[in-house]
Short mmCIF file of C-alpha atoms in Angstrom, two decimals:
data_model
loop_
_atom_site.label_atom_id
_atom_site.label_comp_id
_atom_site.label_asym_id
_atom_site.label_seq_id
_atom_site.Cartn_x
_atom_site.Cartn_y
_atom_site.Cartn_z
CA MET A 1 26.15 19.98 1.13
CA LEU A 2 25.45 18.39 -2.26
CA LYS A 3 24.51 15.06 -0.68
CA TYR A 4 22.12 16.64 1.81
CA LEU A 5 20.57 18.80 -0.90
CA ARG A 6 20.01 15.64 -2.93
CA ILE A 7 18.36 13.90 0.05
CA ALA A 8 16.07 16.90 0.67
CA ILE A 9 14.93 16.89 -2.97
CA GLN A 10 14.41 13.12 -2.81
CA ILE A 11 12.16 13.39 0.22
CA VAL A 12 10.01 16.03 -1.46
CA SER A 13 9.85 14.07 -4.75
CA ILE A 14 8.95 10.68 -3.26
CA THR A 15 6.36 12.24 -0.94
CA LEU A 16 4.56 14.12 -3.71
CA LEU A 17 4.75 11.27 -6.22
CA THR A 18 3.33 8.86 -3.63
CA LEU A 19 0.54 11.28 -2.77
CA LEU A 20 -0.43 11.42 -6.45
CA PHE A 21 -1.47 7.77 -6.06
CA LEU A 22 -2.80 7.92 -2.49
CA ASP A 23 -4.71 11.20 -2.39
CA PHE A 24 -8.40 10.38 -2.99
CA THR A 25 -9.53 13.97 -2.38
CA GLY A 26 -8.05 15.24 -5.66
CA THR A 27 -6.20 18.14 -3.98
CA VAL A 28 -2.63 17.06 -4.85
CA GLN A 29 -3.14 16.24 -8.53
CA PRO A 30 -4.03 19.75 -9.83
CA ILE A 31 -0.91 21.24 -8.22
CA PHE A 32 1.70 18.49 -8.58
CA GLY A 33 0.30 16.36 -11.40
CA TRP A 34 3.12 17.62 -13.63
CA MET A 35 5.55 15.43 -11.65
CA ALA A 36 4.09 12.32 -13.29
CA LYS A 37 4.47 13.86 -16.73
CA VAL A 38 8.19 14.60 -16.32
CA GLN A 39 8.98 10.89 -15.91
CA LEU A 40 11.09 9.77 -18.87
CA PHE A 41 9.19 6.80 -20.30
CA PRO A 42 5.70 8.34 -19.88
CA ALA A 43 7.08 11.41 -21.69
CA ILE A 44 8.32 9.15 -24.52
CA MET A 45 4.92 7.47 -24.81
CA ALA A 46 3.16 10.84 -24.81
CA LEU A 47 5.69 12.26 -27.34
CA ASN A 48 6.28 15.14 -24.96
CA VAL A 49 9.21 16.69 -26.83
CA ILE A 50 9.73 19.54 -24.35
CA VAL A 51 10.06 17.24 -21.34
CA LEU A 52 12.33 14.85 -23.25
CA ALA A 53 14.58 17.71 -24.34
CA ILE A 54 14.83 19.00 -20.76
CA LEU A 55 15.67 15.54 -19.35
CA VAL A 56 18.31 14.86 -22.03
CA LEU A 57 19.85 18.30 -21.50
CA MET A 58 19.86 17.76 -17.73
CA THR A 59 21.64 14.42 -18.20
CA ILE A 60 24.22 15.93 -20.56
CA VAL A 61 25.02 18.64 -18.03
CA PHE A 62 24.66 16.88 -14.65
CA GLY A 63 24.83 13.14 -15.41
CA ARG A 64 22.12 10.70 -14.29
CA LEU A 65 20.68 13.10 -11.77
CA TYR A 66 17.24 11.99 -12.98
CA CYS A 67 17.82 8.58 -11.36
CA SER A 68 18.62 10.23 -8.03
CA VAL A 69 15.99 12.92 -7.56
CA ILE A 70 13.19 12.40 -10.12
CA CYS A 71 12.74 8.66 -10.65
CA PRO A 72 10.50 7.39 -7.81
CA LEU A 73 11.81 3.84 -8.02
CA GLY A 74 15.38 5.07 -7.73
CA ILE A 75 14.49 7.08 -4.64
CA PHE A 76 12.44 4.13 -3.38
CA GLN A 77 15.51 1.88 -3.49
CA ASP A 78 17.69 4.35 -1.63
CA ILE A 79 16.05 3.57 1.71
CA PHE A 80 17.25 -0.02 1.50
CA ASN A 81 20.63 1.10 0.22
CA PHE A 82 20.93 3.23 3.32
CA ILE A 83 19.90 0.35 5.59
CA GLY A 84 22.27 -2.01 3.79
CA LEU A 85 25.21 0.33 4.24
CA LYS A 86 24.43 0.76 7.91
CA ALA A 87 24.22 -3.01 8.44
CA ARG A 88 27.14 -3.98 6.18
CA ARG A 89 29.60 -1.12 5.85
CA ASN A 90 32.19 -1.05 3.08
CA HIS A 91 30.71 -4.07 1.27
CA PHE A 92 30.53 -2.70 -2.29
CA HIS A 93 33.23 -3.02 -4.95
CA TYR A 94 33.81 -1.87 -8.50
CA GLN A 95 31.91 -3.98 -11.05
CA GLY A 96 32.04 -2.01 -14.27
CA GLU A 97 29.24 -1.77 -16.79
CA ASN A 98 27.11 -4.88 -17.45
CA ARG A 99 26.83 -3.80 -21.05
CA TRP A 100 25.58 -7.06 -22.58
CA LEU A 101 22.89 -7.62 -19.96
CA ARG A 102 21.87 -3.97 -19.91
CA PHE A 103 21.34 -3.62 -23.64
CA PHE A 104 19.86 -7.09 -24.07
CA VAL A 105 17.14 -6.15 -21.55
CA LEU A 106 16.68 -2.75 -23.22
CA ALA A 107 16.35 -4.36 -26.66
CA ALA A 108 13.83 -6.91 -25.34
CA PHE A 109 11.89 -4.08 -23.67
CA ILE A 110 11.72 -2.05 -26.91
CA VAL A 111 10.71 -5.08 -29.00
CA SER A 112 7.94 -5.91 -26.51
CA ILE A 113 6.61 -2.35 -26.71
CA VAL A 114 6.67 -2.38 -30.53
CA MET A 115 4.90 -5.75 -30.63
CA GLY A 116 2.14 -4.44 -28.38
CA PHE A 117 3.06 -6.14 -25.08
CA THR A 118 3.32 -2.77 -23.36
CA SER A 119 1.73 -3.75 -20.06
CA ILE A 120 4.00 -6.78 -19.58
CA ALA A 121 7.16 -4.92 -20.64
CA CYS A 122 6.37 -2.07 -18.28
CA ILE A 123 6.61 -4.31 -15.23
CA ILE A 124 10.29 -3.28 -15.22
CA GLU A 125 9.70 0.35 -16.23
CA PRO A 126 10.48 2.34 -13.05
CA TYR A 127 7.54 4.75 -12.85
CA SER A 128 5.05 2.05 -13.79
CA ALA A 129 6.55 -0.40 -11.28
CA PHE A 130 6.40 2.23 -8.56
CA GLY A 131 2.76 2.97 -9.40
CA LYS A 132 1.82 -0.72 -9.15
CA MET A 133 3.42 -1.01 -5.72
CA VAL A 134 1.79 2.11 -4.31
CA ASN A 135 -1.62 1.43 -5.82
CA ASN A 136 -1.87 -2.26 -4.93
CA LEU A 137 0.09 -2.44 -1.66
CA PHE A 138 0.05 0.92 0.05
CA GLN A 139 -3.16 2.60 -1.10
CA PRO A 140 -5.52 0.02 0.52
CA LEU A 141 -3.61 0.41 3.79
CA TYR A 142 -3.77 4.19 3.52
CA ARG A 143 -7.52 4.13 2.86
CA GLY A 144 -8.08 1.58 5.61
CA ILE A 145 -6.42 3.89 8.13
CA ASN A 146 -8.47 6.81 6.81
CA ASN A 147 -11.70 4.83 7.23
CA GLN A 148 -10.81 3.96 10.81
CA LEU A 149 -10.16 7.64 11.53
CA ALA A 150 -13.50 8.48 9.90
CA LEU A 151 -15.31 6.04 12.20
CA TYR A 152 -13.55 7.52 15.22
CA ALA A 153 -14.31 11.09 14.12
CA GLU A 154 -17.97 10.27 13.48
CA ALA A 155 -18.28 8.78 16.97
CA HIS A 156 -17.11 12.14 18.33
CA ASP A 157 -19.44 14.23 16.11
CA SER A 158 -16.61 15.32 13.82
CA TYR A 159 -16.51 15.09 10.03
CA ARG A 160 -12.88 16.00 9.51
CA PHE A 161 -12.44 12.55 7.91
CA TYR A 162 -14.85 10.66 5.67
CA ALA A 163 -14.94 7.00 4.67
CA VAL A 164 -14.09 5.97 1.11
CA ASP A 165 -14.42 2.71 -0.83
CA ASN A 166 -11.44 0.48 -0.18
CA THR A 167 -11.02 -2.41 -2.59
CA VAL A 168 -8.05 -4.70 -2.09
CA ALA A 169 -6.41 -5.79 -5.34
CA SER A 170 -6.67 -9.36 -6.57
CA TRP A 171 -4.15 -11.92 -5.35
CA THR A 172 -2.45 -11.79 -8.75
CA MET A 173 -1.89 -8.04 -8.47
CA LEU A 174 -0.79 -8.32 -4.85
CA CYS A 175 1.70 -11.07 -5.66
CA ILE A 176 3.23 -9.23 -8.61
CA SER A 177 3.41 -5.88 -6.81
CA GLY A 178 4.71 -7.52 -3.65
CA GLY A 179 7.23 -9.52 -5.69
CA ILE A 180 8.58 -6.37 -7.33
CA CYS A 181 8.77 -4.67 -3.95
CA LEU A 182 10.55 -7.59 -2.28
CA LEU A 183 12.97 -8.10 -5.18
CA LEU A 184 13.99 -4.44 -5.17
CA ALA A 185 14.37 -4.46 -1.39
CA VAL A 186 16.70 -7.48 -1.43
CA LEU A 187 18.73 -6.26 -4.41
CA SER A 188 19.07 -2.80 -2.90
CA PHE A 189 20.11 -4.12 0.50
CA PHE A 190 22.80 -6.47 -0.82
CA CYS A 191 23.73 -5.13 -4.28
CA GLY A 192 23.02 -1.39 -4.18
CA ARG A 193 21.83 0.04 -7.48
CA TRP A 194 22.39 -3.14 -9.50
CA TRP A 195 18.82 -2.99 -10.82
CA CYS A 196 19.41 0.54 -12.14
CA SER A 197 22.71 -0.35 -13.81
CA SER A 198 21.69 -3.68 -15.36
CA ILE A 199 17.89 -4.06 -15.71
CA CYS A 200 16.13 -0.67 -15.74
CA PRO A 201 15.38 0.40 -19.35
CA VAL A 202 15.30 4.07 -18.38
CA GLY A 203 18.70 3.77 -16.72
CA SER A 204 20.05 2.07 -19.86
CA LEU A 205 18.78 4.88 -22.08
CA LEU A 206 20.24 7.56 -19.83
CA SER A 207 23.56 5.72 -19.64
CA LEU A 208 24.06 6.39 -23.34
CA VAL A 209 24.03 10.12 -22.61
CA SER A 210 25.45 10.34 -19.10
CA ARG A 211 28.88 9.00 -20.09
CA PHE A 212 29.39 12.35 -21.87
CA SER A 213 28.11 14.55 -19.03
CA LEU A 214 29.85 17.89 -18.48
CA LEU A 215 29.63 17.93 -14.68
CA ARG A 216 30.83 14.84 -12.84
CA PRO A 217 32.60 13.70 -9.67
CA VAL A 218 36.33 14.12 -10.25
CA ILE A 219 39.16 12.48 -8.28
CA ASP A 220 42.25 14.56 -7.54
CA THR A 221 45.03 11.98 -7.72
CA ALA A 222 47.33 14.35 -5.88
CA LYS A 223 45.11 14.16 -2.80
CA CYS A 224 43.87 10.57 -3.12
CA ASN A 225 45.72 8.13 -0.86
CA GLY A 226 44.20 5.03 -2.52
CA CYS A 227 42.23 3.89 0.54
CA GLY A 228 39.28 2.80 -1.65
CA LEU A 229 36.70 3.99 0.88
CA CYS A 230 34.73 5.72 -1.88
CA ALA A 231 34.49 2.51 -3.95
CA ARG A 232 33.54 0.32 -0.97
CA ASN A 233 30.59 2.63 -0.23
CA CYS A 234 29.50 3.34 -3.81
CA LYS A 235 26.01 1.91 -4.29
CA ALA A 236 26.39 2.10 -8.06
CA SER A 237 29.67 0.14 -7.91
CA CYS A 238 31.06 2.49 -10.51
CA ILE A 239 34.35 3.68 -8.90
CA ASN A 240 37.54 1.92 -9.96
CA PRO A 241 40.00 2.92 -7.19
CA ARG A 242 43.02 1.34 -8.87
CA LYS A 243 42.70 3.38 -12.03
CA HIS A 244 41.08 6.38 -10.31
CA GLU A 245 38.20 6.16 -12.78
CA ILE A 246 34.45 6.56 -12.39
CA ASP A 247 32.07 4.92 -14.85
CA MET A 248 29.66 7.74 -15.62
CA SER A 249 27.29 5.37 -17.43
CA ASN A 250 26.48 3.83 -14.03
CA CYS A 251 26.99 6.84 -11.76
CA VAL A 252 23.71 8.31 -10.53
CA VAL A 253 25.30 11.45 -9.07
CA CYS A 254 24.38 10.76 -5.45
CA PHE A 255 27.46 12.63 -4.10
CA ASP A 256 28.08 9.90 -1.50
CA CYS A 257 31.67 9.51 -2.65
CA ILE A 258 32.34 13.21 -2.06
CA ASN A 259 30.92 12.93 1.43
CA ASN A 260 32.85 9.71 2.24
CA CYS A 261 36.26 10.82 1.02
CA ARG A 262 38.29 11.79 4.11
CA GLN A 263 41.01 13.40 2.03
CA GLY A 264 38.66 15.74 0.15
CA ALA A 265 40.02 14.27 -3.08
CA ILE A 266 36.67 14.08 -4.92
CA LYS A 267 34.94 17.17 -6.28
CA TYR A 268 31.89 17.63 -8.46
CA LYS A 269 33.11 19.77 -11.34
CA LEU A 270 33.44 20.12 -15.10
CA ARG A 271 34.89 17.22 -17.01
CA LYS A 272 37.92 19.31 -17.92
CA CYS A 273 39.06 19.54 -14.35
CA SER A 274 41.70 21.86 -12.99
CA CYS A 275 43.14 19.32 -10.57
CA GLY A 276 46.28 18.68 -12.61
CA THR A 277 45.17 15.31 -14.04
CA LYS A 278 44.33 14.26 -17.56
CA LYS A 279 40.74 14.47 -18.64
CA ASP A 280 40.29 10.69 -18.81
CA GLU A 281 41.67 10.29 -15.29
CA CYS A 282 38.83 12.22 -13.66
CA VAL A 283 36.67 9.92 -11.56
CA ASP A 284 33.05 9.62 -10.50
CA SER A 285 30.60 7.75 -8.14
CA SER A 286 26.99 7.08 -6.86
CA ARG A 287 23.61 5.56 -5.62
CA ARG A 288 20.64 4.67 -3.31
CA ASN A 289 17.35 2.66 -2.69
CA PHE A 290 13.89 2.29 -1.01
CA VAL A 291 10.93 -0.17 -0.72
CA ILE A 292 8.32 -0.74 2.02
CA GLY A 293 6.93 -4.25 2.35
CA ALA A 294 4.04 -6.37 1.16
CA VAL A 295 2.40 -6.52 4.58
CA ALA A 296 -0.38 -4.21 3.44
CA ALA A 297 -2.96 -6.80 2.43
CA GLY A 298 -3.48 -8.51 5.77
CA SER A 299 -3.63 -5.22 7.67
CA ILE A 300 -6.12 -3.77 5.25
CA MET A 301 -8.52 -6.68 5.32
CA ALA A 302 -8.64 -6.49 9.10
CA ALA A 303 -9.00 -2.71 9.12
CA ASP A 304 -11.57 -2.54 6.38
CA ALA A 305 -13.87 -5.44 7.37
CA VAL A 306 -15.73 -3.02 9.63
CA ALA A 307 -19.11 -2.73 7.99
CA LYS A 308 -21.24 -4.91 5.73
CA THR A 309 -22.97 -3.41 2.74
CA VAL A 310 -26.63 -3.18 3.65
CA ASP A 311 -29.78 -1.79 2.13
CA GLY A 312 -31.36 0.68 4.55
CA GLY A 313 -29.39 -0.89 7.39
CA LEU A 314 -31.50 -4.06 7.30
CA THR A 315 -30.90 -6.39 4.35
CA ILE A 316 -27.40 -7.58 3.49
CA LEU A 317 -26.76 -7.01 -0.21
CA GLU A 318 -24.98 -9.62 -2.28
CA ASP A 319 -21.92 -8.29 -4.10
CA LYS A 320 -22.25 -7.78 -7.83
CA LYS A 321 -20.21 -9.86 -10.23
CA LYS A 322 -18.44 -8.59 -13.30
CA PRO A 323 -20.28 -9.45 -16.55
CA MET A 324 -18.52 -11.13 -19.46
CA ARG A 325 -17.96 -8.40 -22.05
CA ALA A 326 -17.02 -9.18 -25.64
CA ASN A 327 -14.95 -5.97 -25.75
CA ARG A 328 -13.18 -4.34 -22.81
CA LEU A 329 -14.19 -0.87 -21.65
CA VAL A 330 -11.58 1.88 -21.67
CA PRO A 331 -12.09 5.51 -20.58
CA ALA A 332 -13.34 8.32 -22.76
CA GLY A 333 -10.28 10.06 -24.19
CA ALA A 334 -8.56 6.77 -25.01
CA TRP A 335 -9.90 6.97 -28.60
CA SER A 336 -9.83 3.20 -29.00
CA VAL A 337 -8.91 -0.02 -27.21
CA GLU A 338 -5.87 -0.40 -29.48
CA HIS A 339 -4.56 3.13 -28.84
CA PHE A 340 -5.00 2.67 -25.11
CA ALA A 341 -3.20 -0.69 -25.08
CA GLN A 342 -0.26 0.66 -27.08
CA HIS A 343 0.32 3.78 -24.97
CA CYS A 344 -0.63 2.68 -21.44
CA THR A 345 2.33 1.68 -19.25
CA ALA A 346 0.08 0.32 -16.48
CA CYS A 347 1.38 2.84 -13.94
CA GLN A 348 -2.18 2.82 -12.50
CA LEU A 349 -2.22 6.51 -11.64
CA CYS A 350 -5.69 6.74 -13.18
CA VAL A 351 -6.82 3.76 -11.05
CA SER A 352 -5.66 5.52 -7.89
CA ASN A 353 -7.32 8.79 -8.87
CA CYS A 354 -10.68 7.42 -10.09
CA PRO A 355 -13.19 8.83 -7.56
CA ASN A 356 -15.90 6.37 -8.59
CA GLY A 357 -13.97 3.09 -8.30
CA VAL A 358 -14.61 2.32 -11.97
CA LEU A 359 -11.01 1.64 -13.06
CA ARG A 360 -9.11 -1.43 -11.93
CA PRO A 361 -6.08 -3.45 -13.21
CA SER A 362 -6.83 -6.12 -15.79
CA ASN A 363 -6.02 -9.80 -15.20
CA GLU A 364 -5.99 -10.61 -18.92
CA LEU A 365 -2.54 -11.53 -20.21
CA GLU A 366 -2.89 -9.38 -23.34
CA HIS A 367 -3.59 -6.23 -21.27
CA PHE A 368 -2.02 -7.38 -18.03
CA MET A 369 -2.31 -4.79 -15.22
CA GLN A 370 -3.50 -2.10 -17.62
CA PRO A 371 -6.63 -0.36 -16.31
CA GLU A 372 -10.06 -1.39 -17.51
CA MET A 373 -13.52 -0.19 -16.58
CA SER A 374 -16.20 -2.09 -14.70
CA TYR A 375 -19.25 -0.90 -12.81
CA GLU A 376 -19.70 -3.15 -9.77
CA VAL A 377 -18.87 -0.43 -7.22
CA GLY A 378 -19.62 2.75 -9.15
CA HIS A 379 -20.29 4.24 -12.57
CA CYS A 380 -18.37 6.67 -14.78
CA ARG A 381 -19.96 10.05 -14.15
CA PRO A 382 -20.20 12.17 -17.32
CA GLU A 383 -18.90 15.23 -15.45
CA CYS A 384 -15.72 13.49 -14.20
CA THR A 385 -12.56 13.80 -16.33
CA ARG A 386 -9.99 12.94 -13.64
CA CYS A 387 -8.36 10.01 -15.48
CA SER A 388 -7.80 12.06 -18.64
CA SER A 389 -6.13 14.85 -16.66
CA VAL A 390 -3.71 12.60 -14.74
CA CYS A 391 -2.53 10.21 -17.50
CA PRO A 392 1.17 10.97 -18.13
CA THR A 393 1.59 8.86 -21.29
CA GLY A 394 -1.22 10.14 -23.53
CA ALA A 395 -3.05 6.79 -23.36
CA ILE A 396 -6.04 8.85 -22.18
CA LYS A 397 -6.06 12.23 -23.89
CA PRO A 398 -7.29 15.29 -21.94
CA ILE A 399 -10.96 15.99 -22.58
CA THR A 400 -13.49 18.50 -21.27
CA ARG A 401 -16.72 17.63 -19.46
CA GLU A 402 -18.69 18.67 -22.52
CA GLU A 403 -16.65 16.36 -24.76
CA LYS A 404 -16.97 13.41 -22.39
CA SER A 405 -20.77 13.70 -22.31
CA SER A 406 -20.84 13.04 -26.05
CA ILE A 407 -18.19 10.29 -26.33
CA GLN A 408 -19.63 6.80 -26.70
CA ILE A 409 -17.31 4.19 -25.13
CA GLY A 410 -19.93 1.44 -25.23
CA HIS A 411 -23.66 0.75 -25.19
CA ALA A 412 -26.07 -0.88 -22.74
CA VAL A 413 -27.40 -4.39 -23.28
CA TRP A 414 -30.50 -5.75 -21.49
CA ILE A 415 -30.63 -9.36 -20.22
CA ALA A 416 -34.32 -10.25 -19.87
CA ASP A 417 -33.80 -13.31 -17.66
CA ASN A 418 -31.91 -11.25 -15.03
CA CYS A 419 -34.44 -8.41 -14.83
CA VAL A 420 -36.45 -8.31 -11.57
CA VAL A 421 -39.55 -7.37 -13.59
CA ASN A 422 -39.49 -10.74 -15.40
CA ARG A 423 -37.85 -12.77 -12.66
CA ASP A 424 -39.76 -11.56 -9.59
CA GLY A 425 -42.78 -9.86 -11.11
CA VAL A 426 -42.08 -6.47 -9.46
CA SER A 427 -41.87 -3.02 -11.01
CA CYS A 428 -38.49 -1.30 -11.20
CA GLY A 429 -37.35 1.27 -13.78
CA ASN A 430 -34.09 2.04 -11.98
CA CYS A 431 -32.07 1.97 -15.19
CA ALA A 432 -34.32 4.48 -16.99
CA ARG A 433 -34.55 6.72 -13.93
CA HIS A 434 -30.78 7.15 -13.64
CA CYS A 435 -29.71 7.22 -17.30
CA PRO A 436 -28.06 10.66 -17.81
CA THR A 437 -28.62 10.69 -21.59
CA GLY A 438 -32.21 9.42 -21.67
CA ALA A 439 -31.14 6.40 -23.72
CA ILE A 440 -33.38 4.05 -21.68
CA THR A 441 -37.16 4.24 -21.59
CA MET A 442 -39.69 1.88 -19.97
CA VAL A 443 -42.17 0.25 -22.30
CA GLY A 444 -45.05 -2.15 -21.70
CA LYS A 445 -48.46 -2.27 -20.09
CA GLY A 446 -49.16 -1.16 -16.54
CA ALA A 447 -46.56 -1.08 -13.78
CA LEU A 448 -44.56 -4.07 -15.04
CA SER A 449 -42.85 -2.28 -17.91
CA ILE A 450 -39.43 -3.30 -19.20
CA PRO A 451 -36.50 -1.19 -20.44
CA SER A 452 -35.97 -0.28 -24.07
CA ILE A 453 -32.48 0.92 -25.04
CA ASN A 454 -31.60 3.46 -27.72
CA ALA A 455 -28.00 2.42 -28.45
CA GLU A 456 -27.39 5.59 -30.47
CA LYS A 457 -27.93 7.80 -27.41
CA CYS A 458 -26.12 5.61 -24.87
CA ILE A 459 -22.56 6.72 -23.98
CA GLY A 460 -21.69 3.65 -21.88
CA CYS A 461 -21.36 5.45 -18.53
CA GLY A 462 -22.62 2.38 -16.65
CA ALA A 463 -25.16 4.13 -14.39
CA CYS A 464 -27.77 1.57 -15.43
CA GLU A 465 -25.47 -1.38 -14.78
CA HIS A 466 -24.27 -0.12 -11.40
CA LEU A 467 -27.71 0.85 -10.07
CA CYS A 468 -29.56 -2.23 -11.30
CA PRO A 469 -30.92 -4.06 -8.21
CA SER A 470 -30.49 -7.51 -9.76
CA ARG A 471 -27.86 -9.70 -8.05
CA PRO A 472 -25.30 -11.15 -8.54
CA PHE A 473 -25.39 -10.12 -12.23
CA SER A 474 -27.05 -6.92 -13.37
CA ALA A 475 -29.96 -7.23 -15.78
CA ILE A 476 -28.36 -4.52 -17.87
CA TYR A 477 -24.65 -4.16 -18.63
CA VAL A 478 -22.39 -2.08 -20.88
CA GLU A 479 -20.66 -3.67 -23.85
CA GLY A 480 -17.44 -1.87 -24.81
CA HIS A 481 -16.64 -0.40 -28.22
CA THR A 482 -13.23 -1.03 -29.79
CA ASP A 483 -13.34 2.47 -31.33
CA HIS A 484 -14.96 5.37 -29.53
CA ARG A 485 -17.13 7.83 -31.39
CA THR A 486 -18.76 11.18 -30.74
CA ILE A 487 -22.56 11.21 -30.75
#
């Protein structure tokens, strides 16, 4: 029963955590957004003492149950563990703790975080790695399918579905996300939970506590016949059948050993067991895996190349290009570029939940895969605070709509040579018409007036940049501020 209860909780957890990244309607986040904030490393970055205390207490009592039913990457790997066991039964063996490798990786991870290389270090952080895979590989496929359903529904006079913007990640993001996905799939299929026991920094932290857990799988030596079936099917490779010992630092409490033991010799009970053995003879076991493939990109491009962007259905519009900014743009609530870089784990939950398509992963090495703002496909609406409400690490602090409307993340800059008024001799005024703060006014004689920008009133929302008709570069763009301020 314990194994099947674990599987049921896993299914619910992985489904809801995946929907946090996929759901573009915003209906899942208000109800289940807390699931992102109970992940261990995001809770550390956000200094969420209550969550950390609960997770540590849970590990002290139950062992590394977090790795089985809460960590999305652990659940993700279990699918391939299951497939691997079906294809190659009884192929695991006891390996013991890779202590030197485990703590070398953990030390390197911590040093990288302290030195400011958070985005690069968090490639191996489980929640962040899971977010990259879902956002870059699976979300475009999900949206592509939705857009096809929307076209079909519209053809039958139904509006049950509606089309959304679907931007495929850059080749760099696809390769990294696909590489993580493929690596985990192969390791899980052949080596079980080796990643969790040797590489994962969260697993290494929890291993320091789990070895003292109160509840654990215990082997009754009076019933055990020494067949070793439990060890040969232990995905964590933590059962030593010769000594009847279970390495609780590696055990992820999957209960597979209890289910596989034909003699009923393994029970999940208190460390001081009543089975007639010494305390240090009580044994333990565990683990699982899942990953889904990097075939998303090709499918999406075919599914989403349905319609060209046109103006009024007649003129094909040239795509806008990203301007060269001296300072990167980060969302309101981040306080500053430095604060954002230090606390963001690049899980990309804010990217998935941005309804305006403003946030996207960065290609810059210094902030690699951390979100940054750009306005080619949309602008940051002053009334939208979605990214600040979903961030689990505190990189973007929660803010109200009123606060966001007065936070200046950048200011608009006008490029005279790009403006259609100067270049084509036609009147425009689009930037002034759509500026929500009235920071842009048109000055000059007659119809051919040009924009004048009041940098003190501009909040950097990007409405002017996004709606500028100039192509491929806008005549007006937003320059980011390293430190945000309230105006």
